[in-house]
């Protein structure tokens, strides 16, 4: 119960992944998956509920949203569950993610479906990824380091390509 409470408290701060990774050291994978899922889901639900109570309706703010956020909000109108699950899968939990759901007008039903499904998928990929990386590190530390660095290196490469295209378009 203490671990689940820690996950609930960590969820608004995007720290559920850290706790999830540590849980695989303490418990067998099935227990770590279940406890991390439960704590992260409860933390996300509590955060979203508190934000929905504290924040006025978003309609008056839409004009001030950056373009990318407006485009993302438009995707919510077309594919709410898919957009929400992908956002949850990418970010896990956190106050900013829960604010996204509040600001873009998710219904309670849409939010619950995306929270449960997205948190389950996020927990599974996060904890399986940590477990696989740990096993790979036992066999080949260099290969494990390469796989650990692959996501941030990919993001850096994509950002560099985007900047190069923007410079090329400006010239």
Coordinates of C-alpha atoms in Angstrom, one line a residue:
X1 CA 0.0 0.0 0.0
X2 CA 2.9 2.4 0.7
X3 CA 4.3 1.9 -2.8
X4 CA 0.9 2.5 -4.4
X5 CA 0.5 5.7 -2.3
X6 CA 4.0 6.8 -3.4
X7 CA 3.0 6.2 -7.1
X8 CA -0.2 8.3 -6.5
X9 CA 1.9 11.1 -5.0
X10 CA 4.6 10.8 -7.8
X11 CA 2.2 10.8 -10.7
X12 CA 1.6 14.6 -10.9
X13 CA 5.4 15.1 -11.1
X14 CA 6.0 12.6 -13.9
X15 CA 8.0 10.3 -11.5
X16 CA 5.9 7.1 -11.8
X17 CA 8.5 5.8 -14.3
X18 CA 11.3 6.1 -11.8
X19 CA 9.2 4.3 -9.1
X20 CA 8.2 1.6 -11.7
X21 CA 11.8 1.0 -12.6
X22 CA 12.7 0.6 -9.0
X23 CA 9.8 -1.7 -8.3
X24 CA 11.3 -4.3 -10.6
X25 CA 14.2 -4.6 -8.2
X26 CA 11.9 -5.2 -5.2
X27 CA 9.1 -7.4 -6.6
X28 CA 8.6 -9.9 -9.4
X29 CA 7.6 -8.4 -12.7
X30 CA 3.8 -9.2 -12.4
X31 CA 3.5 -7.7 -9.0
X32 CA 5.6 -4.6 -10.1
X33 CA 3.3 -4.2 -13.1
X34 CA 0.1 -4.4 -11.1
X35 CA 1.2 -2.1 -8.3
X36 CA 2.7 0.5 -10.6
X37 CA -0.4 0.4 -12.9
X38 CA -2.7 0.9 -9.9
X39 CA -0.7 3.7 -8.3
X40 CA -0.1 5.6 -11.5
X41 CA -3.7 5.3 -12.6
X42 CA -5.0 6.5 -9.2
X43 CA -2.5 9.4 -9.3
X44 CA -3.6 10.4 -12.8
X45 CA -7.3 10.2 -11.9
X46 CA -6.8 12.3 -8.8
X47 CA -4.6 14.9 -10.6
X48 CA -7.2 15.2 -13.4
X49 CA -10.0 15.5 -10.9
X50 CA -8.2 18.2 -9.0
X51 CA -7.3 20.1 -12.2
X52 CA -10.9 19.9 -13.5
X53 CA -12.1 21.4 -10.2
X54 CA -9.5 24.2 -10.2
X55 CA -9.5 25.2 -13.8
X56 CA -12.3 27.2 -15.6
X57 CA -13.6 25.9 -19.0
X58 CA -11.0 26.1 -21.7
X59 CA -13.0 27.7 -24.4
X60 CA -11.9 31.2 -23.6
X61 CA -8.2 30.2 -23.8
X62 CA -8.2 28.5 -27.2
X63 CA -7.1 31.7 -29.0
X64 CA -4.0 31.9 -26.9
X65 CA -2.9 28.2 -27.4
X66 CA 0.2 27.6 -29.5
X67 CA -0.5 26.3 -33.0
X68 CA 0.7 22.7 -32.2
X69 CA -1.6 22.5 -29.2
X70 CA -4.6 23.7 -31.3
X71 CA -3.8 21.0 -33.9
X72 CA -3.5 18.4 -31.2
X73 CA -6.8 19.5 -29.7
X74 CA -8.4 19.2 -33.1
X75 CA -7.2 15.5 -33.2
X76 CA -9.0 15.0 -29.9
X77 CA -12.3 16.0 -31.6
X78 CA -11.7 13.4 -34.3
X79 CA -9.9 10.6 -32.4
X80 CA -10.2 11.2 -28.7
X81 CA -9.3 7.7 -27.5
X82 CA -6.4 7.2 -29.9
X83 CA -4.9 10.6 -29.2
X84 CA -5.3 10.2 -25.5
X85 CA -3.7 6.7 -25.4
X86 CA -0.8 7.9 -27.5
X87 CA -0.2 10.9 -25.3
X88 CA -0.4 8.7 -22.2
X89 CA 1.9 6.1 -23.8
X90 CA 4.4 8.8 -24.5
X91 CA 4.2 10.6 -21.2
X92 CA 2.8 8.2 -18.6
X93 CA 1.3 10.6 -16.1
X94 CA 1.8 14.1 -14.8
X95 CA 0.1 17.4 -14.2
X96 CA 0.8 18.6 -17.7
X97 CA -0.7 15.5 -19.3
X98 CA -3.8 15.6 -17.1
X99 CA -4.2 19.3 -17.9
X100 CA -4.1 18.4 -21.6
X101 CA -7.1 16.1 -21.0
X102 CA -9.0 18.8 -19.0
X103 CA -8.2 21.6 -21.5
X104 CA -9.1 19.7 -24.7
X105 CA -12.5 18.8 -23.4
X106 CA -12.4 15.0 -22.9
X107 CA -15.6 13.7 -21.5
X108 CA -15.4 11.6 -18.3
X109 CA -16.0 8.4 -20.3
X110 CA -13.3 9.3 -22.9
X111 CA -10.9 10.2 -20.1
X112 CA -11.5 7.0 -18.1
X113 CA -11.0 4.8 -21.2
X114 CA -7.8 6.6 -22.2
X115 CA -6.5 6.6 -18.7
X116 CA -7.0 2.9 -18.1
X117 CA -5.9 1.7 -21.5
X118 CA -3.0 4.2 -21.8
X119 CA -1.7 3.7 -18.3
X120 CA -1.8 -0.1 -18.8
X121 CA 0.2 0.2 -22.0
X122 CA 2.6 2.7 -20.6
X123 CA 3.2 0.6 -17.5
X124 CA 3.8 -2.5 -19.6
X125 CA 6.2 -0.8 -22.0
X126 CA 8.1 1.0 -19.2
X127 CA 8.6 -2.0 -16.9
X128 CA 9.3 -4.5 -19.7
X129 CA 11.8 -2.0 -21.2
X130 CA 13.6 -1.7 -17.9
X131 CA 13.6 -5.5 -17.3
X132 CA 14.9 -6.2 -20.8
X133 CA 17.5 -3.5 -20.6
X134 CA 18.7 -4.9 -17.2
X135 CA 19.0 -8.4 -18.8
X136 CA 20.8 -7.0 -21.8
X137 CA 23.2 -5.2 -19.5
X138 CA 24.1 -8.5 -17.9
X139 CA 25.0 -10.0 -21.3
X140 CA 26.5 -6.9 -23.0
X141 CA 26.9 -3.6 -21.1
X142 CA 27.9 -1.7 -24.3
X143 CA 24.9 -2.8 -26.3
X144 CA 22.6 -2.0 -23.3
X145 CA 24.1 1.5 -23.2
X146 CA 23.5 1.9 -26.9
X147 CA 19.9 0.9 -26.5
X148 CA 19.4 3.2 -23.5
X149 CA 20.8 6.1 -25.5
X150 CA 18.9 5.3 -28.7
X151 CA 15.7 7.2 -27.8
X152 CA 17.3 10.6 -26.8
X153 CA 19.7 10.3 -29.8
X154 CA 16.8 9.7 -32.1
X155 CA 15.0 12.8 -30.8
X156 CA 18.1 14.9 -31.1
X157 CA 18.6 13.7 -34.7
X158 CA 15.0 14.5 -35.6
X159 CA 15.2 18.0 -34.1
X160 CA 18.5 18.6 -36.0
X161 CA 16.8 17.6 -39.2
X162 CA 13.8 19.8 -38.5
X163 CA 16.1 22.8 -37.9
X164 CA 18.0 22.1 -41.0
X165 CA 14.8 22.0 -43.0
X166 CA 13.6 25.2 -41.5
X167 CA 16.9 26.9 -42.4
X168 CA 16.7 25.5 -45.9
X169 CA 13.1 26.8 -46.3
X170 CA 14.1 30.2 -44.9
X171 CA 17.0 30.5 -47.4

